[in-house]
Amino acid sequence: MTWLLGYVDPSDPCFVAAILTIAFNPLFWNVVARWEQKTRKLSKAFRSPYLACYSLGAAILLLNILRSHCFTQAMLSQPKMESLDNPMAYRVGLALLGVGSTFVLSSFFALGFTGTFLGDYFGILKEARVTTFPFNILDNPMYWGSTANYLGWAVMHASPTGLLLTVVVALIYRVAILYEEPFTAQIYQQKASSSHKRS
């Protein structure tokens, strides 16, 4: 890790912006979703939990576009690593991008829009937790697929800054998982218990 720091200027405004957007995005959607789950204010404001969830999803998508832009600008504003600046490394990065995109897109298709964008906090639940591909391969494939995308993008750009930012992405996602996973498990356990009592 220390050798990466020799290539990175942490005072660069683009780097700072990338760090801030990486940290802010999961904080934003978790705070808003928990607030909605406790108060139902968004559902009341939009007069529909579905419209409220779609609006939050749109905001998250826009924030993710901003995060990716800041990530790319931070890479372009700092030096490349010569040992990564070659066709083989580029192909490895491209493969990582392919794997990451597969996990992200297949997660989205398995969960649907509301399942992807925190619909469970709005009371929009599936019949049961999704266990088909890619959830039968690894937990939280959307997050780890996104991390693989950033790693691949960094390798393709031979960017030490990108590699360091990818580590930050992975750490932030890990914290988000620790925060989100118990809640998701709890609500589906409650749903299963409720269904069992009715039957």
Tab-separated table of C-alpha atoms in Angstrom:
chain	number	residue	atom	x	y	z
A	1	MET	CA	0.000	0.000	0.000
A	2	THR	CA	2.802	2.439	0.880
A	3	TRP	CA	4.317	2.202	-2.599
A	4	LEU	CA	1.028	3.467	-4.028
A	5	LEU	CA	1.243	6.607	-1.928
A	6	GLY	CA	4.435	7.605	-3.720
A	7	TYR	CA	2.384	8.144	-6.890
A	8	VAL	CA	-0.556	9.928	-5.265
A	9	ASP	CA	-0.975	13.570	-4.343
A	10	PRO	CA	-3.733	13.502	-1.700
A	11	SER	CA	-4.053	17.302	-1.811
A	12	ASP	CA	-5.118	17.252	-5.470
A	13	PRO	CA	-8.699	18.640	-5.672
A	14	CYS	CA	-9.753	15.844	-8.042
A	15	PHE	CA	-8.511	13.213	-5.595
A	16	VAL	CA	-10.310	14.909	-2.697
A	17	ALA	CA	-13.527	15.101	-4.735
A	18	ALA	CA	-13.255	11.383	-5.556
A	19	ILE	CA	-12.780	10.459	-1.888
A	20	LEU	CA	-15.741	12.614	-0.855
A	21	THR	CA	-18.105	11.145	-3.451
A	22	ILE	CA	-16.993	7.579	-2.672
A	23	ALA	CA	-17.695	8.126	1.035
A	24	PHE	CA	-20.861	10.196	0.600
A	25	ASN	CA	-22.904	7.964	-1.686
A	26	PRO	CA	-23.522	4.953	0.621
A	27	LEU	CA	-23.917	7.319	3.576
A	28	PHE	CA	-26.603	9.230	1.686
A	29	TRP	CA	-28.651	6.248	0.590
A	30	ASN	CA	-28.436	4.497	3.953
A	31	VAL	CA	-29.427	7.587	5.938
A	32	VAL	CA	-32.323	8.425	3.598
A	33	ALA	CA	-33.519	4.801	3.465
A	34	ARG	CA	-33.440	4.361	7.248
A	35	TRP	CA	-35.244	7.693	7.677
A	36	GLU	CA	-37.910	6.552	5.215
A	37	GLN	CA	-38.242	3.184	6.941
A	38	LYS	CA	-38.853	4.915	10.289
A	39	THR	CA	-41.040	7.830	9.147
A	40	ARG	CA	-42.495	6.968	5.688
A	41	LYS	CA	-42.056	10.668	4.868
A	42	LEU	CA	-40.923	10.063	1.283
A	43	SER	CA	-43.779	7.669	0.581
A	44	LYS	CA	-46.221	10.237	1.958
A	45	ALA	CA	-44.632	13.071	-0.031
A	46	PHE	CA	-44.810	11.094	-3.285
A	47	ARG	CA	-48.127	9.458	-2.292
A	48	SER	CA	-46.663	6.097	-3.219
A	49	PRO	CA	-43.807	3.967	-1.859
A	50	TYR	CA	-42.987	2.963	-5.434
A	51	LEU	CA	-42.643	6.548	-6.678
A	52	ALA	CA	-40.573	7.392	-3.611
A	53	CYS	CA	-38.280	4.413	-4.230
A	54	TYR	CA	-37.938	5.290	-7.933
A	55	SER	CA	-36.974	8.849	-6.970
A	56	LEU	CA	-34.350	7.681	-4.503
A	57	GLY	CA	-33.048	5.225	-7.113
A	58	ALA	CA	-32.733	8.042	-9.664
A	59	ALA	CA	-30.825	10.157	-7.140
A	60	ILE	CA	-28.488	7.239	-6.387
A	61	LEU	CA	-27.837	6.678	-10.098
A	62	LEU	CA	-26.953	10.362	-10.580
A	63	LEU	CA	-24.651	10.285	-7.555
A	64	ASN	CA	-22.950	7.164	-8.909
A	65	ILE	CA	-22.366	8.891	-12.251
A	66	LEU	CA	-20.795	11.801	-10.370
A	67	ARG	CA	-18.639	9.406	-8.332
A	68	SER	CA	-17.385	7.637	-11.466
A	69	HIS	CA	-16.616	10.999	-13.093
A	70	CYS	CA	-14.635	12.156	-10.044
A	71	PHE	CA	-12.835	8.797	-9.903
A	72	THR	CA	-11.805	9.124	-13.566
A	73	GLN	CA	-10.729	12.757	-13.223
A	74	ALA	CA	-8.606	11.872	-10.178
A	75	MET	CA	-6.847	9.152	-12.201
A	76	LEU	CA	-6.243	11.434	-15.172
A	77	SER	CA	-4.841	14.213	-12.999
A	78	GLN	CA	-2.097	12.034	-11.468
A	79	PRO	CA	0.827	9.991	-12.841
A	80	LYS	CA	0.584	6.575	-14.429
A	81	MET	CA	2.545	3.532	-13.272
A	82	GLU	CA	4.903	2.395	-16.024
A	83	SER	CA	4.783	-1.263	-15.008
A	84	LEU	CA	0.998	-1.294	-15.555
A	85	ASP	CA	1.077	0.676	-18.787
A	86	ASN	CA	1.157	-2.280	-21.188
A	87	PRO	CA	-1.268	-4.316	-23.333
A	88	MET	CA	-1.368	-7.305	-20.956
A	89	ALA	CA	-2.367	-5.160	-17.973
A	90	TYR	CA	-4.949	-3.412	-20.129
A	91	ARG	CA	-6.508	-6.775	-21.043
A	92	VAL	CA	-6.560	-7.793	-17.369
A	93	GLY	CA	-8.336	-4.529	-16.551
A	94	LEU	CA	-10.805	-5.136	-19.352
A	95	ALA	CA	-11.506	-8.647	-18.017
A	96	LEU	CA	-12.114	-7.253	-14.521
A	97	LEU	CA	-14.479	-4.711	-16.009
A	98	GLY	CA	-16.321	-7.511	-17.791
A	99	VAL	CA	-16.644	-9.610	-14.633
A	100	GLY	CA	-17.732	-6.600	-12.579
A	101	SER	CA	-20.320	-5.531	-15.131
A	102	THR	CA	-21.694	-9.080	-15.254
A	103	PHE	CA	-22.206	-9.097	-11.489
A	104	VAL	CA	-23.736	-5.611	-11.439
A	105	LEU	CA	-26.137	-6.172	-14.332
A	106	SER	CA	-27.162	-9.690	-13.309
A	107	SER	CA	-27.797	-8.419	-9.760
A	108	PHE	CA	-30.006	-5.674	-11.140
A	109	PHE	CA	-31.992	-8.094	-13.300
A	110	ALA	CA	-32.389	-10.510	-10.384
A	111	LEU	CA	-33.511	-7.825	-7.935
A	112	GLY	CA	-35.385	-5.443	-10.215
A	113	PHE	CA	-35.321	-1.675	-9.758
A	114	THR	CA	-36.982	-1.571	-6.343
A	115	GLY	CA	-34.945	-4.505	-5.058
A	116	THR	CA	-31.739	-2.829	-6.166
A	117	PHE	CA	-32.589	0.591	-4.817
A	118	LEU	CA	-33.611	-0.201	-1.250
A	119	GLY	CA	-37.260	-0.995	-1.872
A	120	ASP	CA	-37.341	-3.089	1.297
A	121	TYR	CA	-36.954	0.138	3.329
A	122	PHE	CA	-40.101	1.389	1.593
A	123	GLY	CA	-42.008	-1.766	2.485
A	124	ILE	CA	-41.610	-3.189	-1.029
A	125	LEU	CA	-40.523	-6.759	-0.389
A	126	LYS	CA	-39.966	-9.771	-2.601
A	127	GLU	CA	-41.536	-13.087	-1.706
A	128	ALA	CA	-38.144	-14.209	-0.365
A	129	ARG	CA	-34.527	-13.142	-0.507
A	130	VAL	CA	-33.017	-13.655	-3.942
A	131	THR	CA	-30.683	-16.667	-4.098
A	132	THR	CA	-30.300	-17.117	-7.870
A	133	PHE	CA	-27.224	-16.026	-9.862
A	134	PRO	CA	-25.187	-14.067	-8.958
A	135	PHE	CA	-26.315	-14.300	-5.327
A	136	ASN	CA	-25.529	-18.022	-5.329
A	137	ILE	CA	-21.907	-17.166	-6.198
A	138	LEU	CA	-21.189	-14.491	-3.595
A	139	ASP	CA	-22.985	-12.194	-1.181
A	140	ASN	CA	-23.558	-8.568	-2.206
A	141	PRO	CA	-22.558	-9.063	-5.847
A	142	MET	CA	-23.689	-5.539	-6.764
A	143	TYR	CA	-21.113	-4.004	-4.431
A	144	TRP	CA	-18.279	-6.355	-5.327
A	145	GLY	CA	-19.088	-6.104	-9.023
A	146	SER	CA	-18.885	-2.329	-8.746
A	147	THR	CA	-15.540	-2.665	-6.939
A	148	ALA	CA	-14.249	-4.927	-9.722
A	149	ASN	CA	-15.337	-2.303	-12.260
A	150	TYR	CA	-13.325	0.385	-10.516
A	151	LEU	CA	-10.332	-1.930	-10.183
A	152	GLY	CA	-10.508	-2.801	-13.870
A	153	TRP	CA	-10.840	0.871	-14.821
A	154	ALA	CA	-7.790	1.711	-12.685
A	155	VAL	CA	-5.686	-1.082	-14.212
A	156	MET	CA	-6.722	-0.067	-17.742
A	157	HIS	CA	-5.508	3.455	-16.981
A	158	ALA	CA	-2.308	2.182	-15.290
A	159	SER	CA	-3.320	4.412	-12.401
A	160	PRO	CA	-1.940	4.044	-8.869
A	161	THR	CA	-4.445	6.694	-7.821
A	162	GLY	CA	-7.226	4.524	-9.219
A	163	LEU	CA	-5.926	1.491	-7.342
A	164	LEU	CA	-5.869	3.436	-4.072
A	165	LEU	CA	-9.367	4.804	-4.679
A	166	THR	CA	-10.575	1.258	-5.408
A	167	VAL	CA	-9.338	0.203	-1.962
A	168	VAL	CA	-11.383	3.076	-0.502
A	169	VAL	CA	-14.440	1.942	-2.504
A	170	ALA	CA	-14.059	-1.617	-1.142
A	171	LEU	CA	-13.686	-0.387	2.450
A	172	ILE	CA	-16.715	1.896	2.210
A	173	TYR	CA	-18.802	-0.902	0.717
A	174	ARG	CA	-17.669	-3.220	3.501
A	175	VAL	CA	-18.905	-0.720	6.092
A	176	ALA	CA	-22.188	-0.323	4.182
A	177	ILE	CA	-22.673	-4.109	4.142
A	178	LEU	CA	-22.140	-4.313	7.909
A	179	TYR	CA	-24.819	-1.658	8.306
A	180	GLU	CA	-27.322	-2.962	5.740
A	181	GLU	CA	-27.082	-6.749	5.988
A	182	PRO	CA	-28.573	-7.206	9.497
A	183	PHE	CA	-31.574	-5.067	8.564
A	184	THR	CA	-32.252	-6.979	5.347
A	185	ALA	CA	-31.962	-10.306	7.166
A	186	GLN	CA	-34.301	-9.068	9.898
A	187	ILE	CA	-37.092	-7.854	7.627
A	188	TYR	CA	-37.147	-11.075	5.598
A	189	GLN	CA	-37.096	-13.121	8.780
A	190	GLN	CA	-40.071	-11.107	10.024
A	191	LYS	CA	-41.842	-11.625	6.693
A	192	ALA	CA	-41.220	-15.374	6.854
A	193	SER	CA	-42.496	-15.532	10.453
A	194	SER	CA	-45.590	-13.539	9.521
A	195	SER	CA	-46.336	-15.808	6.545
A	196	HIS	CA	-45.848	-18.898	8.710
A	197	LYS	CA	-48.311	-17.620	11.336
A	198	ARG	CA	-50.936	-16.875	8.671
A	199	SER	CA	-50.579	-20.380	7.218
